[in-house]
Coordinates of C-alpha atoms in Angstrom, one line a residue:
Chain A
M5 CA 0.0 0.0 0.0
A6 CA 1.3 3.4 -0.9
V7 CA 2.3 5.5 2.1
V8 CA 0.7 8.9 2.6
K9 CA 2.4 11.5 4.8
L10 CA 1.2 15.0 5.6
L11 CA 3.6 17.6 6.9
G12 CA 1.7 20.3 8.7
A13 CA 1.4 22.8 11.5
W14 CA -1.4 22.5 14.0
T15 CA -2.8 26.0 13.7
S16 CA -2.9 26.3 9.9
P17 CA -6.3 26.2 8.2
Y18 CA -4.5 25.1 5.0
V19 CA -3.3 21.9 6.8
Y20 CA -6.8 21.2 8.1
R21 CA -8.2 21.3 4.6
V22 CA -6.0 18.4 3.7
I23 CA -6.8 16.5 6.9
W24 CA -10.5 16.8 6.3
A25 CA -10.1 15.7 2.7
L26 CA -8.1 12.6 3.7
K27 CA -10.5 11.7 6.5
L28 CA -13.6 12.2 4.3
K29 CA -12.1 9.8 1.8
G30 CA -11.0 7.3 4.4
I31 CA -7.3 7.6 3.5
P32 CA -4.9 6.6 6.3
Y33 CA -1.9 8.9 6.6
E34 CA 1.0 9.7 8.8
Y35 CA 1.0 13.2 10.2
I36 CA 4.3 15.0 10.8
E37 CA 4.1 18.2 12.9
E38 CA 6.5 20.9 11.7
D39 CA 8.1 23.6 13.8
L40 CA 7.9 26.5 11.4
S41 CA 10.6 28.4 13.4
N42 CA 12.9 25.5 12.8
K43 CA 12.0 23.8 9.6
S44 CA 13.0 20.2 9.2
P45 CA 15.4 19.0 6.5
L46 CA 12.5 16.8 5.3
L47 CA 10.3 19.9 4.7
L48 CA 13.1 21.8 2.9
Q49 CA 13.7 18.7 0.8
Y50 CA 10.0 18.3 -0.1
N51 CA 9.2 22.0 -0.6
P52 CA 12.4 23.7 -1.6
I53 CA 10.6 26.5 -3.5
H54 CA 8.3 27.8 -0.9
K55 CA 9.4 25.9 2.3
K56 CA 5.8 25.9 3.5
I57 CA 3.3 23.5 4.9
P58 CA 1.1 21.6 4.1
V59 CA 3.0 19.2 2.0
L60 CA 1.4 15.8 1.0
V61 CA 3.8 13.0 0.2
H62 CA 2.3 10.1 -1.7
D63 CA 4.6 7.2 -2.6
G64 CA 7.6 9.4 -1.8
K65 CA 6.5 12.2 -4.2
P66 CA 5.7 15.6 -2.7
I67 CA 2.8 17.8 -3.6
C68 CA 2.6 21.4 -2.3
E69 CA -0.1 24.1 -2.0
S70 CA -3.3 23.0 -0.3
T71 CA -5.6 23.7 -3.2
I72 CA -3.4 21.7 -5.6
I73 CA -3.1 18.9 -2.9
L74 CA -6.9 18.7 -2.6
Q75 CA -7.4 18.4 -6.4
Y76 CA -4.7 15.7 -6.4
I77 CA -6.4 13.8 -3.6
D78 CA -9.8 14.1 -5.4
E79 CA -8.3 12.7 -8.6
I80 CA -6.5 9.7 -7.0
W81 CA -9.3 8.8 -4.5
P82 CA -12.6 9.8 -6.2
Q83 CA -14.9 8.6 -3.5
N84 CA -16.8 11.4 -1.6
S85 CA -15.8 13.9 -4.2
L86 CA -14.6 17.3 -3.3
L87 CA -15.6 19.1 -6.5
P88 CA -18.8 18.9 -8.6
T89 CA -18.7 16.7 -11.7
D90 CA -20.1 19.3 -14.1
P91 CA -17.4 21.5 -15.7
Y92 CA -19.3 24.7 -15.2
D93 CA -20.1 24.0 -11.5
R94 CA -16.4 23.1 -11.1
A95 CA -15.4 26.4 -12.6
V96 CA -17.7 28.2 -10.1
A97 CA -16.3 26.2 -7.2
R98 CA -12.7 27.0 -8.3
F99 CA -13.6 30.7 -8.5
W100 CA -14.7 30.7 -4.9
I101 CA -11.7 28.6 -3.8
K102 CA -9.4 31.2 -5.5
F103 CA -11.4 34.0 -3.8
A104 CA -11.0 32.4 -0.4
D105 CA -7.2 31.8 -1.0
D106 CA -6.7 35.4 -2.2
K107 CA -8.7 37.1 0.6
S108 CA -8.2 34.9 3.7
P109 CA -4.7 36.2 4.5
S110 CA -6.4 39.4 5.6
I111 CA -7.8 37.4 8.5
S112 CA -4.4 36.6 9.9
K113 CA -3.3 40.2 9.2
L114 CA -5.9 41.2 11.8
Y115 CA -3.8 39.8 14.7
R116 CA -0.4 40.4 13.1
T117 CA -0.8 44.1 12.7
G118 CA -1.8 47.2 14.7
G119 CA -2.9 50.8 14.0
E120 CA -3.4 51.8 10.3
E121 CA -2.3 48.4 9.0
Q122 CA -4.8 46.7 11.1
E123 CA -7.6 49.1 10.1
K124 CA -6.8 48.2 6.5
A125 CA -7.0 44.5 7.3
V126 CA -10.4 45.1 9.0
K127 CA -11.7 46.8 5.8
E128 CA -10.4 44.0 3.6
C129 CA -12.0 41.3 5.8
L130 CA -15.3 43.2 5.8
E131 CA -15.3 43.4 2.0
M132 CA -14.5 39.7 1.8
L133 CA -17.4 38.8 4.1
E134 CA -19.8 41.1 2.2
T135 CA -18.9 39.5 -1.1
I136 CA -19.4 36.0 0.2
E137 CA -22.8 37.0 1.8
E138 CA -24.0 38.8 -1.3
H139 CA -22.6 36.6 -4.2
G140 CA -21.3 33.3 -2.7
L141 CA -24.1 32.0 -0.6
I142 CA -27.1 32.6 -2.9
G143 CA -29.3 29.7 -3.8
G144 CA -30.3 28.6 -0.3
K145 CA -28.0 25.7 -0.2
K146 CA -26.8 24.3 3.2
F147 CA -23.2 24.2 2.1
F148 CA -21.2 25.5 -0.9
G149 CA -21.1 21.8 -1.9
G150 CA -24.9 21.4 -1.6
D151 CA -26.1 18.9 1.1
K152 CA -22.6 18.0 1.9
I153 CA -19.4 20.0 2.3
N154 CA -16.9 20.2 -0.5
M155 CA -13.6 21.9 -1.3
V156 CA -15.2 25.4 -1.3
D157 CA -16.6 24.9 2.2
M158 CA -13.1 23.8 3.3
A159 CA -11.5 26.8 1.6
F160 CA -13.7 29.2 3.7
S161 CA -12.9 27.4 7.0
S162 CA -10.8 30.3 8.3
V163 CA -14.0 32.3 8.3
A164 CA -15.8 29.6 10.2
H165 CA -13.3 28.9 13.0
W166 CA -10.2 31.0 12.9
L167 CA -11.8 34.4 12.4
E168 CA -13.6 34.2 15.7
V169 CA -10.4 33.4 17.7
I170 CA -8.4 35.9 15.8
Q171 CA -10.9 38.7 16.5
E172 CA -10.5 38.0 20.2
V173 CA -6.7 38.1 19.9
A174 CA -6.7 41.2 17.8
G175 CA -9.4 43.1 19.8
V176 CA -11.5 43.8 16.7
K177 CA -15.0 42.8 15.7
V178 CA -15.4 42.1 12.0
F179 CA -18.0 39.3 11.8
E180 CA -21.5 40.0 13.3
A181 CA -24.2 37.4 13.0
Q182 CA -27.0 39.9 12.3
K183 CA -24.9 41.6 9.6
F184 CA -24.1 38.4 7.8
P185 CA -27.1 36.1 8.3
R186 CA -26.4 33.6 5.4
L187 CA -22.8 33.4 6.4
N188 CA -23.7 32.9 10.0
T189 CA -26.0 30.0 9.1
W190 CA -23.3 28.4 7.0
I191 CA -20.8 28.8 9.8
Q192 CA -23.1 27.0 12.3
N193 CA -23.8 24.2 9.9
F194 CA -20.1 23.8 8.9
K195 CA -18.9 23.5 12.5
Q196 CA -21.5 20.7 13.1
V197 CA -20.2 18.5 10.4
P198 CA -18.6 15.6 12.3
I199 CA -15.3 15.5 10.4
I200 CA -14.9 19.2 10.9
K201 CA -16.0 19.2 14.5
E202 CA -13.7 16.4 15.5
N203 CA -10.7 18.0 13.6
L204 CA -10.2 21.5 14.6
P205 CA -7.3 23.1 16.6
D206 CA -8.0 23.6 20.3
R207 CA -9.5 27.0 20.7
D208 CA -7.9 27.9 24.0
K209 CA -4.5 26.6 23.0
M210 CA -4.7 28.6 19.8
L211 CA -5.9 31.7 21.6
A212 CA -2.9 31.6 23.9
L213 CA -0.4 31.0 21.0
L214 CA -1.8 33.8 18.8
K215 CA -1.9 36.2 21.7
H216 CA 1.8 35.5 22.4
R217 CA 2.6 35.9 18.7
R218 CA 0.8 39.2 18.4
K219 CA 2.8 40.5 21.4
M220 CA 6.1 39.5 19.8
L221 CA 5.2 40.9 16.4
L222 CA 4.0 44.2 17.7
A223 CA 7.0 44.6 20.0
S224 CA 9.4 44.0 17.1
K225 CA 7.9 46.9 15.1
Chain B
M16 CA -23.4 23.6 -29.7
A17 CA -24.0 26.3 -27.2
E18 CA -22.6 29.7 -28.1
V19 CA -19.2 30.8 -26.8
K20 CA -18.3 34.4 -26.2
L21 CA -15.1 36.0 -24.8
H22 CA -15.1 39.4 -23.2
G23 CA -11.6 40.6 -23.5
F24 CA -9.2 43.6 -23.9
W25 CA -6.8 43.6 -26.8
P26 CA -3.5 44.3 -25.0
S27 CA -4.3 42.0 -22.0
P28 CA -2.2 38.9 -21.8
F29 CA -4.9 37.3 -19.6
S30 CA -7.3 37.8 -22.5
H31 CA -4.7 36.3 -24.9
R32 CA -4.4 33.1 -22.8
V33 CA -8.0 32.3 -23.3
I34 CA -7.9 33.0 -27.1
W35 CA -4.9 30.6 -27.4
A36 CA -6.7 27.8 -25.6
L37 CA -9.9 28.2 -27.6
K38 CA -8.0 28.2 -30.9
I39 CA -5.9 25.2 -29.9
K40 CA -9.2 23.3 -29.2
G41 CA -10.8 24.6 -32.4
V42 CA -13.7 26.2 -30.5
D43 CA -15.6 28.9 -32.4
Y44 CA -16.3 32.0 -30.3
E45 CA -17.5 35.5 -30.6
Y46 CA -15.0 38.1 -29.3
V47 CA -16.3 41.1 -27.4
E48 CA -13.8 44.0 -26.9
E49 CA -14.3 45.7 -23.6
D50 CA -13.4 49.4 -23.0
L51 CA -12.0 49.1 -19.5
S52 CA -12.5 52.8 -18.8
N53 CA -16.2 52.3 -19.6
K54 CA -17.1 48.7 -18.6
S55 CA -20.2 47.3 -20.3
E56 CA -23.4 46.4 -18.3
L57 CA -22.8 42.9 -19.5
L58 CA -19.3 42.6 -18.0
L59 CA -20.5 44.0 -14.7
K60 CA -23.4 41.5 -14.7
Y61 CA -21.0 38.6 -15.7
N62 CA -18.3 39.4 -13.2
P63 CA -19.8 41.3 -10.3
V64 CA -17.1 40.3 -7.9
Y65 CA -14.1 41.5 -9.7
K66 CA -15.5 43.4 -12.7
K67 CA -12.6 42.3 -14.8
I68 CA -11.8 40.6 -18.1
P69 CA -11.4 38.0 -19.4
V70 CA -14.9 36.5 -19.0
L71 CA -15.9 33.4 -21.0
V72 CA -19.6 33.0 -21.5
H73 CA -20.7 29.5 -22.6
G74 CA -24.4 29.0 -23.3
G75 CA -25.1 32.2 -21.4
K76 CA -23.2 31.1 -18.3
P77 CA -20.1 33.2 -17.3
I78 CA -16.8 32.1 -16.1
A79 CA -14.2 34.6 -14.7
E80 CA -10.5 34.5 -13.9
S81 CA -8.2 33.4 -16.8
L82 CA -6.7 30.3 -15.2
I83 CA -10.1 29.0 -14.1
I84 CA -11.4 29.6 -17.7
L85 CA -8.4 27.6 -19.0
E86 CA -9.3 24.6 -16.7
Y87 CA -12.9 24.9 -17.8
I88 CA -11.9 24.9 -21.5
E89 CA -9.6 21.9 -20.9
E90 CA -12.5 19.9 -19.2
T91 CA -15.2 20.9 -21.6
W92 CA -13.2 20.3 -24.8
P93 CA -10.7 17.5 -23.8
H94 CA -9.2 16.9 -27.3
N95 CA -5.7 18.4 -27.8
P96 CA -5.1 18.1 -24.1
L97 CA -3.4 21.0 -22.3
L98 CA -2.7 19.3 -19.0
P99 CA -1.0 15.9 -18.3
S100 CA -3.3 13.0 -17.6
D101 CA -1.2 11.7 -14.8
P102 CA -2.5 13.2 -11.5
Y103 CA 1.0 13.8 -10.2
D104 CA 2.2 15.5 -13.3
K105 CA -1.0 17.5 -13.4
A106 CA -0.3 18.7 -9.8
M107 CA 3.2 19.7 -10.8
A108 CA 1.8 21.7 -13.8
R109 CA -0.7 23.4 -11.5
F110 CA 2.1 24.1 -9.0
W111 CA 4.1 26.0 -11.6
I112 CA 1.1 27.9 -12.9
Q113 CA 0.4 29.0 -9.3
F114 CA 4.1 29.9 -8.9
G115 CA 3.6 32.5 -11.7
V116 CA 0.5 33.8 -9.9
D117 CA 2.4 34.1 -6.6
K118 CA 5.2 36.1 -8.2
G119 CA 2.8 38.5 -9.9
P120 CA 3.5 41.2 -7.3
I121 CA 7.2 41.1 -8.2
F122 CA 6.3 41.7 -11.8
L123 CA 4.0 44.5 -10.9
K124 CA 6.7 46.1 -8.8
L125 CA 8.9 46.2 -11.9
L126 CA 6.0 47.6 -14.0
H127 CA 5.5 50.3 -11.4
S128 CA 9.1 51.1 -10.6
T129 CA 10.5 54.6 -11.0
G130 CA 14.0 55.9 -10.8
G131 CA 17.3 54.1 -10.9
E132 CA 17.6 52.2 -7.7
D133 CA 13.9 51.3 -7.4
Q134 CA 13.9 49.9 -10.9
E135 CA 17.3 48.1 -10.4
N136 CA 16.0 46.3 -7.3
A137 CA 12.8 45.3 -8.9
A138 CA 14.6 44.0 -12.0
K139 CA 17.0 42.0 -9.8
D140 CA 14.1 40.4 -7.9
F141 CA 12.3 39.6 -11.1
L142 CA 15.4 38.0 -12.7
E143 CA 15.6 35.7 -9.7
V144 CA 12.1 34.6 -10.4
L145 CA 12.9 34.0 -14.0
K146 CA 15.9 31.9 -13.1
I147 CA 13.8 29.6 -10.9
I148 CA 11.3 29.2 -13.7
E149 CA 14.0 28.4 -16.2
E150 CA 15.8 26.0 -13.9
K151 CA 13.0 24.2 -12.1
A152 CA 10.0 24.5 -14.3
L153 CA 11.4 24.4 -17.8
G154 CA 14.7 22.6 -17.4
D155 CA 15.9 21.2 -20.7
K156 CA 12.5 20.8 -22.2
K157 CA 11.5 22.6 -25.4
F158 CA 8.2 23.7 -23.8
F159 CA 6.9 23.5 -20.3
G160 CA 4.5 21.0 -21.8
G161 CA 7.3 18.9 -23.4
D162 CA 7.3 18.7 -27.2
T163 CA 4.1 20.8 -27.4
I164 CA 2.8 23.7 -25.4
N165 CA 0.4 23.2 -22.5
L166 CA -1.4 25.3 -19.9
V167 CA 2.0 26.1 -18.2
D168 CA 3.4 27.6 -21.5
I169 CA 0.1 29.5 -21.9
A170 CA 0.3 30.8 -18.3
Y171 CA 3.9 32.0 -18.8
G172 CA 3.3 33.1 -22.4
N173 CA 3.3 36.8 -21.6
L174 CA 7.0 36.6 -20.9
A175 CA 7.7 35.9 -24.6
Y176 CA 6.1 39.1 -25.9
W177 CA 4.5 41.4 -23.4
F178 CA 7.4 41.3 -21.0
K179 CA 9.9 41.7 -23.9
N180 CA 8.1 44.9 -24.9
L181 CA 8.2 46.1 -21.3
E182 CA 12.0 45.5 -21.3
E183 CA 12.2 47.7 -24.3
V184 CA 10.2 50.5 -22.6
L185 CA 12.2 50.3 -19.4
S186 CA 15.5 49.9 -21.2
I187 CA 16.4 46.7 -19.3
K188 CA 17.6 43.4 -20.5
L189 CA 16.6 40.4 -18.4
L190 CA 15.3 37.7 -20.7
E191 CA 18.5 37.4 -22.8
P192 CA 20.4 34.4 -24.1
S193 CA 23.3 35.4 -22.0
T194 CA 21.4 35.4 -18.7
L195 CA 18.6 32.9 -19.4
P196 CA 19.6 30.8 -22.3
R197 CA 16.9 28.1 -22.0
L198 CA 14.0 30.5 -21.2
S199 CA 15.1 32.8 -24.1
Q200 CA 15.0 29.8 -26.5
W201 CA 11.6 28.8 -25.1
A202 CA 10.3 32.3 -25.8
Q203 CA 11.5 32.1 -29.4
N204 CA 10.0 28.6 -29.8
F205 CA 6.7 29.8 -28.2
L206 CA 6.3 32.7 -30.6
E207 CA 6.8 30.3 -33.5
V208 CA 3.8 28.2 -32.5
P209 CA 1.2 29.0 -35.2
V210 CA -1.7 29.7 -32.8
I211 CA 0.5 32.1 -30.9
K212 CA 2.1 33.7 -33.9
E213 CA -1.3 34.4 -35.5
T214 CA -2.9 35.9 -32.4
I215 CA -0.5 38.1 -30.4
P216 CA -1.1 41.8 -31.0
D217 CA 1.0 43.8 -33.4
H218 CA 4.4 44.5 -31.8
D219 CA 4.4 48.3 -32.5
K220 CA 0.8 48.7 -31.3
L221 CA 1.4 46.8 -28.1
L222 CA 4.7 48.7 -27.5
A223 CA 2.9 52.0 -27.9
Y224 CA 0.2 50.8 -25.4
I225 CA 2.8 49.8 -22.8
R226 CA 4.6 53.1 -23.2
R227 CA 1.2 54.9 -22.5
V228 CA 0.7 52.7 -19.4
R229 CA 4.2 53.5 -18.1
K230 CA 3.8 57.2 -18.8
K231 CA 0.6 57.2 -16.7
I232 CA 2.3 55.2 -13.9
V233 CA 5.3 57.6 -13.8
A234 CA 3.0 60.6 -13.8
E235 CA 0.9 59.2 -10.9
Q236 CA 4.1 58.5 -8.9
L237 CA 5.3 62.0 -9.4
N238 CA 2.1 63.4 -8.1
K239 CA 2.3 61.5 -4.8

């Protein structure tokens, strides 16, 4: 049997996307936690260009970039598919995945910055949430994937779980349930999906770590 | 067959990418030129999130973002394949396409650079990017796709003509046989591919456009 390894970091939403995908498809894998302040020779060997996690290693061959990893997983193990079958629906799904990938970094900027920079991040996050609410969640579906979650839902996970913790760390309020009713419903449903619920970073642990990181980052500026 | 329309902008390399893919697949389409200073109602309706070109409209249904359009074209018209069939090779192709996207800001920095040192640093950074592309993505192959072009060649295609024109406008020389022998050869080969040769805009017209863009950029910087 081919061996599947996943190099990751326990707070990264990009890593969780891969974990959820592997678990949804019932693929056994070995998880290797990376210390990003002290990257292992293995990580540097498997991802020499970006030196980032997640990296999936299948049969000794590395695949980098979470969206590319998920498409690879979906093609090798087609059960419980992560993307629609119709090409147009796939294009729409890819559009929203790209949107999530492009805009989500503003969420971590919330806790990494202060003053004017943080204000800019707040504005970017609000615009992102407004766009999802207005254009992404139309059609009354439970999930972006319909009745079940798919790659698009996974791509927006940082909005569902990480944003709330980061808001507390950063001392800002971006998401308000009454302002984003469709998004709020989606978040509640997403967090109840067993595979998601059972595989999320511990909130209190993450809160403590990000608070510490914020302190260090702002002190160094 | 459902109607195919492409909303584009004549100097935009993102627009050209889609044209190349449609022509390689032999797909008939209607081209709609957009005035980006006065975007059509239709464009705003088809791409409300970004309001940008290119937008492909197939049977009345719009798809935005050039790379997403390319994957759609590949899946809808699978003949003359533009991606490897092996999932791992496909993942590697997508990796290099994404690498180009990630380095976009470095290209933009060069496009927007003003004055000696600013431009020198931007050029230096971009040269490093080109070296990685030549060494790791292209290697000793004729094209990124092997013997024939594929989506990776299409994604990097603007280097062969658009970027060369920018070099002329900025009076810099990065993509040269002396600094990037394999990538320079690739650029030459790429421009010889019939579909590419027949569709890239007239050199002088594009050069004049890029000069106008630079003039505007420089003027805006001076007003800051």
